[in-house]
XYZ file of C-alpha atoms in Angstrom:
666
model
C -0.387 0.043 -0.107
C 1.314 3.331 -1.120
C 1.291 6.396 1.669
C 2.725 9.814 0.995
C 5.158 11.162 3.448
C 3.902 13.060 6.725
C 4.868 16.928 5.033
C 3.131 16.225 1.769
C 1.143 18.887 0.704
C -1.840 16.093 0.689
C -1.870 15.797 4.059
C -1.732 19.295 4.316
C -4.494 19.745 2.997
C -5.801 16.506 4.751
C -5.299 18.024 8.155
C -7.341 21.517 7.048
C -9.956 19.381 6.089
C -10.231 17.310 9.490
C -9.931 20.601 10.998
C -12.939 22.346 9.140
C -15.319 19.503 9.028
C -14.728 16.593 11.716
C -15.624 16.849 14.787
C -13.814 16.482 17.828
C -12.441 12.786 18.708
C -12.871 10.813 21.971
C -10.413 10.353 24.018
C -8.746 6.791 24.385
C -10.273 5.859 27.123
C -13.581 5.988 25.076
C -15.131 8.285 27.142
C -18.157 10.513 25.384
C -17.447 14.883 25.050
C -19.652 17.372 26.277
C -21.438 20.369 23.832
C -23.871 22.520 25.429
C -27.399 22.087 24.009
C -29.236 24.965 21.456
C -32.223 26.685 22.985
C -34.930 25.209 21.518
C -38.659 26.384 21.185
C -41.537 24.699 21.572
C -45.190 24.781 22.837
C -45.847 23.959 26.081
C -47.164 21.006 28.152
C -50.066 21.569 30.585
C -49.785 19.736 33.948
C -52.904 17.504 33.487
C -51.643 16.689 29.730
C -52.668 13.232 28.918
C -50.072 10.633 28.500
C -50.295 9.610 24.658
C -49.557 14.092 24.164
C -46.962 14.078 27.303
C -45.338 11.594 24.607
C -45.948 13.374 21.833
C -44.427 16.182 23.480
C -41.505 14.428 23.608
C -40.981 11.833 20.719
C -40.582 16.348 19.296
C -38.294 17.169 21.717
C -36.276 14.056 21.278
C -36.878 15.352 17.353
C -35.543 18.703 18.696
C -32.215 17.458 20.790
C -33.659 19.172 23.765
C -32.461 16.724 26.473
C -33.467 18.668 29.205
C -37.277 19.162 27.963
C -37.308 15.424 27.226
C -35.971 14.514 30.522
C -38.323 16.707 32.005
C -41.141 15.197 30.263
C -39.988 11.160 29.675
C -40.181 12.088 33.962
C -43.787 12.439 33.615
C -44.774 8.977 31.685
C -43.548 6.784 34.672
C -45.759 3.258 33.733
C -46.903 4.340 30.246
C -47.239 1.289 27.240
C -44.334 2.765 24.612
C -41.688 2.636 27.653
C -38.989 1.695 25.661
C -39.929 4.230 23.610
C -40.356 6.689 26.361
C -36.384 5.232 27.584
C -34.877 6.150 23.947
C -36.363 9.306 23.494
C -35.094 10.652 26.939
C -31.633 8.752 25.403
C -31.308 10.218 22.327
C -30.426 13.667 22.383
C -28.001 13.037 25.031
C -26.211 10.146 22.372
C -26.223 12.775 19.860
C -24.843 15.584 21.889
C -22.630 13.385 23.381
C -23.209 13.817 26.890
C -24.887 9.941 27.463
C -21.553 8.184 29.070
C -21.327 4.629 27.279
C -22.248 2.329 30.837
C -25.721 4.409 30.086
C -26.303 3.740 26.474
C -25.558 -0.168 27.936
C -27.459 -0.081 29.829
C -30.591 0.999 27.547
C -29.205 -2.000 24.888
C -29.177 -4.794 27.473
C -32.980 -3.491 29.236
C -34.964 -3.305 25.973
C -32.858 -6.479 24.354
C -34.678 -7.469 21.242
C -36.490 -5.016 20.332
C -36.627 -3.110 17.481
C -35.623 0.549 19.406
C -32.299 -1.460 20.181
C -31.226 -1.589 16.915
C -32.670 2.169 16.491
C -29.924 4.025 19.366
C -27.601 1.135 17.950
C -27.645 3.388 14.641
C -27.728 6.726 16.211
C -24.667 5.195 18.356
C -22.427 3.737 15.732
C -23.509 7.313 14.208
C -21.757 9.075 17.189
C -18.474 6.240 17.552
C -17.623 7.263 13.899
C -18.070 10.896 13.715
C -15.691 10.682 17.345
C -13.499 8.208 16.325
C -13.745 5.659 18.668
C -13.037 1.985 16.516
C -12.253 -0.298 19.464
C -15.578 0.619 20.663
C -17.417 0.913 17.098
C -15.835 -1.940 15.389
C -17.736 -4.092 18.889
C -20.867 -3.189 18.066
C -21.492 -3.042 14.109
C -21.946 -6.806 14.257
C -24.720 -6.042 15.902
C -26.390 -4.049 14.166
C -29.315 -5.974 12.430
C -30.282 -3.780 10.050
C -26.958 -1.876 8.309
C -29.122 0.451 6.483
C -27.489 3.377 6.917
C -25.381 4.433 4.180
C -23.041 6.514 6.829
C -22.612 4.056 9.345
C -21.747 1.905 6.218
C -18.887 4.281 5.540
C -17.849 4.549 8.877
C -17.594 0.804 9.137
C -14.829 0.372 5.852
C -13.475 3.783 7.210
C -12.273 1.399 10.029
C -11.183 -1.110 8.506
C -9.182 1.014 6.147
C -7.559 2.968 9.238
C -6.476 -0.966 10.390
C -4.578 -1.363 7.021
C -7.594 -3.557 5.102
C -7.821 -2.792 1.184
C -11.083 -1.575 0.654
C -11.123 0.568 -2.256
C -13.756 -1.951 -4.856
C -15.766 -2.032 -1.386
C -16.169 2.246 -1.256
C -16.297 2.784 -5.302
C -19.600 0.366 -5.029
C -21.053 1.998 -1.853
C -20.725 5.829 -2.617
C -22.773 5.909 -5.528
C -25.616 8.636 -3.840
C -24.152 11.970 -2.136
C -27.033 12.477 -0.608
C -26.416 9.609 1.943
C -23.189 10.518 2.775
C -22.632 12.739 5.764
C -19.228 12.939 7.622
C -19.083 9.479 7.538
C -18.433 8.904 3.725
C -16.411 12.064 3.438
C -13.980 10.607 6.232
C -13.695 7.504 4.223
C -13.161 9.332 0.547
C -10.481 11.171 2.740
C -8.859 7.873 3.980
C -8.835 6.223 0.976
C -6.755 9.298 -0.534
C -4.720 9.287 1.970
C -3.742 6.141 2.050
C -3.645 5.509 -1.667
C -6.657 3.347 -2.013
C -8.127 5.784 -3.567
C -6.394 7.730 -6.842
C -7.456 11.280 -7.620
C -9.189 10.111 -10.607
C -11.718 8.689 -7.850
C -11.845 11.754 -5.356
C -12.740 13.544 -8.470
C -15.471 11.336 -9.724
C -17.010 11.442 -5.749
C -16.548 15.414 -6.716
C -18.399 15.521 -9.563
C -21.316 13.221 -8.312
C -21.827 15.200 -5.668
C -21.818 17.923 -8.001
C -24.459 16.517 -10.672
C -26.350 16.000 -6.904
C -26.167 19.543 -6.064
C -24.303 18.486 -2.742
C -21.629 21.376 -2.104
C -21.089 19.600 1.484
C -19.682 16.733 -0.337
C -18.415 17.944 -3.065
C -16.485 20.267 -1.024
C -14.922 18.431 1.329
C -13.704 15.977 -0.914
C -11.866 19.239 -3.034
C -9.759 19.874 -0.299
C -7.877 16.595 -1.078
C -6.726 17.795 -4.393
C -4.728 20.098 -5.705
C -6.571 23.112 -6.070
C -6.641 25.359 -9.232
C -7.110 28.717 -9.344
C -11.004 28.861 -8.007
C -12.609 26.582 -5.324
C -15.590 23.873 -6.275
C -18.081 26.286 -4.145
C -17.412 29.258 -6.161
C -17.506 26.504 -9.445
C -21.199 25.248 -8.374
C -22.526 28.732 -6.799
C -21.001 30.458 -10.614
C -20.756 28.619 -12.808
C -20.537 30.570 -15.582
C -17.546 32.596 -14.428
C -15.643 29.680 -15.076
C -16.897 29.324 -18.726
C -16.326 32.679 -19.135
C -12.870 32.217 -18.405
C -12.188 28.985 -20.336
C -10.283 25.881 -19.186
C -7.060 27.305 -18.163
C -3.882 25.127 -17.346
C -3.783 21.918 -15.923
C -5.846 18.882 -14.796
C -7.337 20.833 -11.873
C -8.941 23.993 -13.719
C -10.021 21.709 -16.952
C -12.193 18.993 -13.918
C -13.411 22.174 -12.060
C -14.560 23.277 -15.522
C -16.271 20.503 -16.423
C -18.286 20.439 -13.521
C -19.090 24.418 -13.984
C -20.097 22.915 -17.761
C -22.753 20.201 -16.051
C -24.522 22.799 -13.426
C -24.686 25.445 -16.682
C -26.221 22.433 -18.128
C -28.810 21.939 -15.764
C -30.756 25.120 -17.273
C -29.438 25.128 -21.103
C -27.762 22.186 -21.995
C -27.304 23.652 -25.949
C -25.634 26.263 -24.001
C -22.869 24.141 -21.878
C -22.318 22.867 -25.344
C -21.682 25.437 -27.002
C -18.512 26.309 -24.295
C -17.443 22.704 -24.628
C -16.746 22.654 -28.620
C -15.190 25.871 -28.144
C -13.156 25.462 -25.173
C -12.514 20.814 -26.180
C -8.885 21.575 -28.005
C -7.442 22.587 -24.903
C -8.437 20.093 -23.224
C -7.282 16.311 -23.818
C -9.884 13.881 -25.410
C -10.890 12.486 -21.773
C -12.195 15.454 -20.717
C -13.700 16.159 -23.281
C -15.299 13.294 -22.834
C -16.283 14.080 -19.551
C -18.071 16.965 -20.230
C -19.732 15.398 -22.485
C -21.091 12.995 -20.436
C -22.207 15.743 -17.860
C -23.977 17.703 -20.702
C -25.586 14.579 -21.443
C -27.174 13.676 -18.172
C -28.517 17.623 -17.886
C -30.485 16.705 -21.103
C -31.634 13.316 -20.452
C -33.277 15.609 -17.121
C -34.888 17.791 -19.441
C -35.978 14.553 -22.174
C -34.038 17.100 -24.768
C -33.891 16.090 -28.302
C -29.929 16.292 -28.468
C -29.299 14.219 -25.052
C -28.751 11.031 -26.567
C -26.526 12.845 -29.322
C -24.484 14.132 -26.042
C -24.692 10.832 -25.303
C -22.360 9.765 -28.410
C -19.328 12.382 -27.742
C -19.369 11.480 -23.963
C -17.858 7.510 -25.373
C -16.293 5.273 -22.662
C -16.382 7.982 -20.058
C -16.320 6.756 -16.309
C -20.225 7.594 -15.561
C -22.391 8.146 -12.078
C -24.301 4.944 -11.614
C -27.211 7.778 -12.134
C -25.428 8.761 -15.568
C -25.763 4.724 -16.349
C -29.374 4.083 -16.245
C -30.020 7.938 -17.890
C -27.663 6.773 -21.077
C -29.756 3.523 -21.222
C -33.374 5.094 -20.976
C -32.665 8.310 -23.883
C -31.071 5.010 -25.800
C -34.706 2.884 -25.578
C -36.535 6.062 -26.242
C -34.312 6.041 -29.782
C -35.152 2.424 -30.258
C -31.290 2.223 -30.347
C -30.776 -1.158 -28.400
C -27.218 -1.669 -28.932
C -26.559 1.060 -26.478
C -28.859 0.206 -23.845
C -26.830 -3.121 -24.084
C -23.677 -1.971 -23.748
C -24.172 0.507 -21.019
C -26.336 -2.119 -19.154
C -23.561 -4.498 -19.854
C -21.242 -2.060 -17.730
C -22.904 -0.796 -15.309
C -21.407 -2.585 -12.058
C -23.485 -6.147 -10.737
C -25.219 -4.630 -7.945
C -27.343 -2.347 -10.345
C -27.131 -4.190 -13.783
C -29.068 -7.511 -11.103
C -32.403 -4.651 -10.882
C -35.354 -5.975 -12.400
C -35.278 -3.424 -14.546
C -31.552 -3.275 -16.362
C -32.271 -7.156 -16.378
C -35.399 -7.082 -18.148
C -33.888 -3.869 -20.910
C -30.879 -6.697 -21.181
C -33.569 -9.142 -22.183
C -34.898 -6.856 -24.818
C -31.519 -5.772 -25.917
C -30.468 -9.156 -26.799
C -33.762 -10.587 -28.467
C -33.351 -7.123 -30.864
C -29.663 -8.186 -31.545
C -31.523 -12.157 -31.938
C -29.404 -13.323 -28.857
C -32.925 -14.932 -28.531
C -31.507 -18.039 -25.774
C -29.689 -15.483 -24.107
C -32.398 -13.046 -23.891
C -35.294 -15.778 -22.476
C -32.893 -16.857 -19.661
C -32.860 -13.098 -18.851
C -37.045 -13.193 -18.408
C -36.774 -16.575 -17.067
C -34.683 -14.855 -14.258
C -37.353 -12.009 -13.139
C -40.381 -13.514 -14.696
C -41.862 -15.075 -10.708
C -40.931 -11.871 -9.463
C -44.582 -10.178 -8.691
C -43.582 -7.275 -10.206
C -44.219 -4.670 -13.061
C -40.034 -5.768 -15.132
C -41.441 -9.750 -13.749
C -45.154 -8.910 -15.590
C -43.125 -7.980 -18.737
C -40.785 -10.728 -18.624
C -43.272 -13.404 -18.226
C -45.608 -11.565 -21.742
C -41.722 -11.714 -23.482
C -41.872 -15.800 -22.822
C -45.641 -15.861 -24.123
C -47.269 -15.973 -21.325
C -49.934 -13.818 -19.737
C -50.915 -12.696 -16.142
C -52.841 -14.393 -14.047
C -53.413 -15.598 -10.088
C -51.277 -17.983 -8.911
C -53.634 -20.611 -6.990
C -53.838 -19.274 -3.456
C -52.631 -21.167 -0.218
C -54.844 -22.916 2.868
C -55.830 -19.405 5.069
C -54.141 -19.452 8.812
C -56.524 -20.952 10.832
C -57.612 -18.777 14.073
C -55.390 -20.001 16.313
C -52.481 -19.609 14.282
C -53.555 -16.064 13.810
C -53.993 -15.431 17.850
C -50.595 -16.091 18.309
C -50.479 -12.274 17.224
C -52.463 -10.694 19.409
C -49.713 -11.769 21.932
C -46.906 -10.081 19.867
C -45.421 -7.104 21.560
C -44.145 -5.981 18.443
C -47.689 -5.825 17.267
C -49.123 -4.547 20.006
C -46.661 -0.971 19.720
C -47.301 -1.367 16.590
C -51.235 -0.932 16.731
C -50.215 1.613 19.334
C -48.622 3.848 17.046
C -51.630 3.433 14.932
C -53.688 4.555 16.754
C -50.538 7.860 17.727
C -50.747 7.986 13.878
C -47.063 8.141 14.095
C -46.553 5.723 10.453
C -42.775 5.531 10.787
C -42.557 3.954 14.231
C -45.832 1.917 13.906
C -44.242 0.209 10.197
C -40.931 -0.348 12.009
C -41.862 -2.036 15.065
C -44.265 -4.024 12.333
C -41.354 -4.883 10.350
C -39.181 -6.034 12.713
C -41.336 -8.807 14.134
C -41.134 -10.560 10.205
C -37.953 -10.506 9.883
C -37.293 -14.345 10.804
C -40.689 -15.340 9.842
C -41.873 -18.427 7.593
C -44.315 -17.958 4.616
C -47.595 -19.596 7.169
C -46.424 -17.316 10.039
C -45.998 -14.225 7.651
C -49.228 -14.916 6.364
C -51.090 -15.306 9.913
C -49.637 -12.121 10.834
C -51.007 -10.252 7.556
C -54.466 -11.844 8.280
C -53.957 -10.934 11.910
C -53.201 -7.262 10.228
C -57.013 -7.818 8.385
C -58.213 -7.426 11.315
C -57.313 -4.992 13.036
C -58.061 -3.273 9.529
C -54.132 -2.342 9.102
C -54.589 -2.528 5.620
C -50.834 -0.999 4.519
C -48.594 -3.645 6.951
C -51.241 -6.428 5.576
C -50.133 -6.049 1.979
C -46.692 -5.507 3.100
C -46.424 -8.454 5.500
C -47.924 -10.912 2.422
C -45.989 -9.204 0.088
C -42.965 -11.411 1.897
C -44.148 -14.632 1.172
C -41.828 -16.838 -0.911
C -43.421 -19.931 -2.019
C -47.047 -19.361 -0.874
C -49.050 -16.858 -2.463
C -52.115 -15.194 -1.176
C -53.240 -12.119 -3.102
C -56.836 -11.440 -1.673
C -54.258 -10.639 1.066
C -51.421 -8.887 -1.507
C -54.317 -7.189 -3.403
C -57.418 -6.024 -1.027
C -60.478 -4.442 -2.060
C -62.147 -2.699 1.185
C -65.272 -0.720 0.563
C -66.165 -2.273 -2.522
C -69.711 -0.959 -2.828
C -68.890 2.250 -2.252
C -66.549 1.882 -5.413
C -68.923 0.862 -7.465
C -71.390 4.113 -6.849
C -68.078 6.079 -7.931
C -66.587 4.297 -10.839
C -70.020 2.959 -12.553
C -71.489 6.667 -13.694
C -67.952 6.957 -14.915
C -67.710 4.516 -16.601
C -63.880 3.593 -15.071
C -62.681 0.177 -14.347
C -62.423 -0.545 -10.998
C -59.141 -2.652 -11.280
C -57.323 1.005 -12.271
C -59.309 3.070 -9.095
C -57.940 -0.389 -6.812
C -54.500 -0.768 -8.555
C -53.620 3.452 -7.874
C -55.489 3.250 -4.010
C -52.886 0.483 -3.621
C -49.795 2.513 -4.484
C -51.584 5.672 -2.716
C -52.168 5.240 0.546
C -52.650 1.516 1.048
C -55.642 1.526 1.969
C -54.825 3.641 5.053
C -58.354 5.720 5.379
C -57.131 9.110 7.690
C -53.554 8.986 5.158
C -52.074 11.993 4.668
C -48.415 12.508 2.945
C -45.863 15.005 3.403
C -47.610 17.874 1.270
C -50.525 17.758 2.932
C -52.729 14.710 0.379
C -55.496 13.135 2.169
C -57.713 10.111 1.860
C -57.470 6.780 0.418
C -56.373 8.361 -3.308
C -54.271 10.909 -1.764
C -55.805 14.289 -2.987
C -54.448 17.667 -2.845
C -56.789 20.184 -0.881
C -56.652 22.233 -4.229
C -57.759 19.642 -6.363
C -60.283 18.373 -4.144
C -62.356 21.758 -3.671
C -61.722 23.115 -8.069
C -63.181 19.293 -8.334
C -65.955 18.851 -5.874
C -66.724 22.416 -7.579
C -66.914 20.795 -11.229
C -69.383 18.227 -10.567
C -71.375 20.367 -8.280
C -71.026 19.318 -4.475
C -72.122 23.154 -3.507
C -72.297 21.868 -0.050
C -68.449 20.376 -0.095
C -65.665 21.451 3.061
C -62.412 20.629 3.333
C -63.248 18.315 6.184
C -64.831 16.015 3.628
C -61.720 15.212 2.235
C -61.438 11.751 3.867
C -64.795 10.857 4.299
C -64.712 7.191 2.204
C -67.871 8.167 -0.187
C -66.278 11.791 -0.559
C -63.072 10.695 -1.139
C -63.554 8.195 -3.791
C -66.126 10.123 -5.797
C -64.023 13.234 -6.116
C -60.922 10.863 -6.288
C -62.439 9.144 -9.152
C -63.900 12.198 -10.777
C -60.354 14.024 -11.006
C -58.558 10.891 -12.642
C -61.281 10.524 -15.100
C -61.212 14.434 -16.438
C -57.153 13.578 -16.292
C -57.595 10.384 -18.296
C -60.104 12.443 -20.953
C -57.688 14.865 -20.874
C -55.362 13.214 -22.030
C -57.137 11.029 -24.635
C -58.104 8.076 -22.513
C -54.423 6.422 -22.068
C -54.186 5.441 -18.559
C -50.489 5.179 -18.899
C -50.482 8.730 -19.545
C -53.364 9.859 -16.729
C -51.525 7.618 -14.276
C -48.350 9.833 -14.770
C -50.631 13.033 -14.618
C -52.333 11.946 -11.346
C -49.096 12.335 -9.785
C -46.761 14.576 -11.093
C -49.990 17.275 -12.650
C -51.493 16.600 -16.398
C -49.438 19.363 -18.402
C -46.567 17.348 -17.229
C -47.019 13.839 -19.269
C -47.961 16.066 -22.415
C -44.458 17.683 -22.171
C -42.809 14.983 -21.586
C -44.586 12.976 -24.635
C -43.923 16.081 -26.061
C -39.826 15.533 -26.299
C -40.144 11.513 -27.735
C -39.024 11.423 -31.610
C -41.276 8.495 -31.925
C -44.028 6.431 -30.975
C -42.956 3.888 -27.883
C -44.416 1.374 -25.819
C -45.841 2.559 -22.887
C -43.230 0.321 -21.167
C -40.263 2.655 -22.493
C -42.228 5.868 -21.902
C -42.577 4.979 -18.270
C -38.759 4.068 -17.972
C -38.209 7.630 -18.859
C -40.414 10.048 -16.960
C -37.881 12.585 -15.397
C -39.386 12.280 -12.064
C -38.166 9.784 -9.843
C -40.968 9.248 -7.907
C -43.430 9.545 -10.948
C -41.555 6.405 -12.812
C -41.751 4.803 -9.639
C -45.774 5.468 -9.354
C -46.406 4.692 -12.404
C -44.675 1.095 -12.649
C -46.117 0.463 -9.592
C -49.704 1.443 -10.202
C -49.915 -0.383 -13.826
C -48.386 -3.267 -12.369
C -50.846 -2.814 -9.242
C -54.277 -2.529 -12.094
C -53.362 -5.593 -14.263
C -53.490 -8.499 -11.119
C -56.716 -6.499 -10.195
C -58.226 -6.570 -13.362
C -57.528 -10.435 -13.735
C -58.837 -11.049 -10.208
C -61.719 -8.979 -10.681
C -62.247 -10.052 -15.070
C -61.225 -14.130 -13.428
C -59.137 -14.726 -16.918
C -55.186 -13.916 -18.056
C -54.035 -9.907 -19.155
C -51.818 -8.001 -20.504
C -49.650 -5.311 -18.677
C -48.271 -4.504 -22.365
C -51.438 -3.978 -23.669
C -52.665 -1.851 -20.903
C -49.871 0.096 -21.151
C -50.348 0.398 -24.187
C -48.725 2.672 -26.920
C -47.340 6.581 -25.979
C -46.881 9.034 -29.425
C -45.446 12.456 -29.294
C -48.257 15.066 -29.293
C -49.024 18.824 -29.009
C -47.959 20.200 -25.597
C -51.360 21.105 -25.299
C -52.103 22.989 -21.819
C -55.203 21.644 -19.815
C -56.359 23.627 -16.866
C -56.601 20.604 -14.486
C -54.936 21.144 -10.952
């Protein structure tokens, strides 16, 4: 392993980085450091407040890192039924500000051993241990972190190994793919690997470009300290890219890399302008640098579905791409029917990304287009058993249609009754009563980890009996060999649904498919943006539709009433469908993203494309997944309701370019 000398300029920059971004290191004994708590404003809880209200205030105090208030509120909840959470919310702020002693934390872990909240606190503690460099305790606790679902903790774990001399470069490259999840842990990992020679300057610049693509200036700035400084800083380039472009790339590889980042930043608003700059400056840059510049422009153009995107990708040649860029290169090739580029780009993806069902399917399609039918068939067969959008499409490529598998023997009353005594499920149901779905889901899912299919089916039935249908669906979705589609695809409120859909001539299967994705049948579901009820209606949309259909007595508080929610939701969906020429694919996208956007997206198409390709190139991540899931759900519901095989491809249809006609729908 190559190591730079202590007085190397790189290490001087590294020390500057540590001084600017790292938290104080823990003492060698592992004792936690104390930080002065910040002042927090929070509504006072009345002396005679109900225990549930005190608990909710305690949770808020912990979320605000208000240790003093959390301690006071916790002292008022002696005997509360969620005792482990009272203990957790009391301790959490002090773990985060390093004032909790190691013994206090260990006592908590022992006191509530086996509960989901123990894994949550261990997650918090591992972050604190990593930030303070207490690797001895970190290494002891990390193998006990059951879910291991925190990217920053994983970065700290690799950093600990690297500091002990292990070569973790390949693992780090695979992990470091989404800068929004990095935090200090991943920035520290990049610094360590750069210092000990496991990451080259090219690796560091890759991370800087990736952070810039994601708009994460903090990650880019921290990594930029690790490479020689150019004439301007990364932060200056990200904030004012036009100044860098006006100056030109200048001399030296560092300034050229900064120029490439500036191209990407300008391209976010104007890809063609960035292309003009690169055409002018390219003669002063290496061919590899020019290719990197085109890759930056191509990605930005892809987000806009610009017609020139594919041409930019061709100019990018074999430039190293981020995972996001690889996927968008494939999407633009799909739009153009360029199966050779689809195949080559997917085959170049790292194995974990390449194994995603989407890219398995599209690689199969590319191989089939090139006449490699046997290789394509093997890929389709590998994902066809998957009850998902691409599993369904693969099944149709194998000459079959979508059917409902035979149901299992239903769990008996005794099997279901066992779960009424499950402490984790009891906590979950209590959290549902408090409308704390995050904690409710975490508690429920924790209990499912080691269940057999029969146990999962019984637990799903217990969820149905307690009217938490989202947990029923999620739990039943986990089975591997026994499949109960009445649990996976429930159809509650059918009389109310028929009353809403029949006057419109609307298909129940599609509406149920949408509800399954929108709210998972939680009647009181409310999104972070204020959408409500089964069909997740925004207040302004509900008011607009009520007026359109003549509901003169409508008030906002009616939106969670089942009959009203279904009436308004299906009426709006019908309006969107009619506005988009009867295409369920476009209308599904419009219901999620607004009906004007699918018109804009289809207007960029160079040719008619199959509905699955249109879904794949939707530039909004949420809407892209939403359309796939809703259409997949609707196909299964239709198979259940009609009791006959279905075609997802037929349901998706074809999407052709069309004029970008304005709409007055919200």
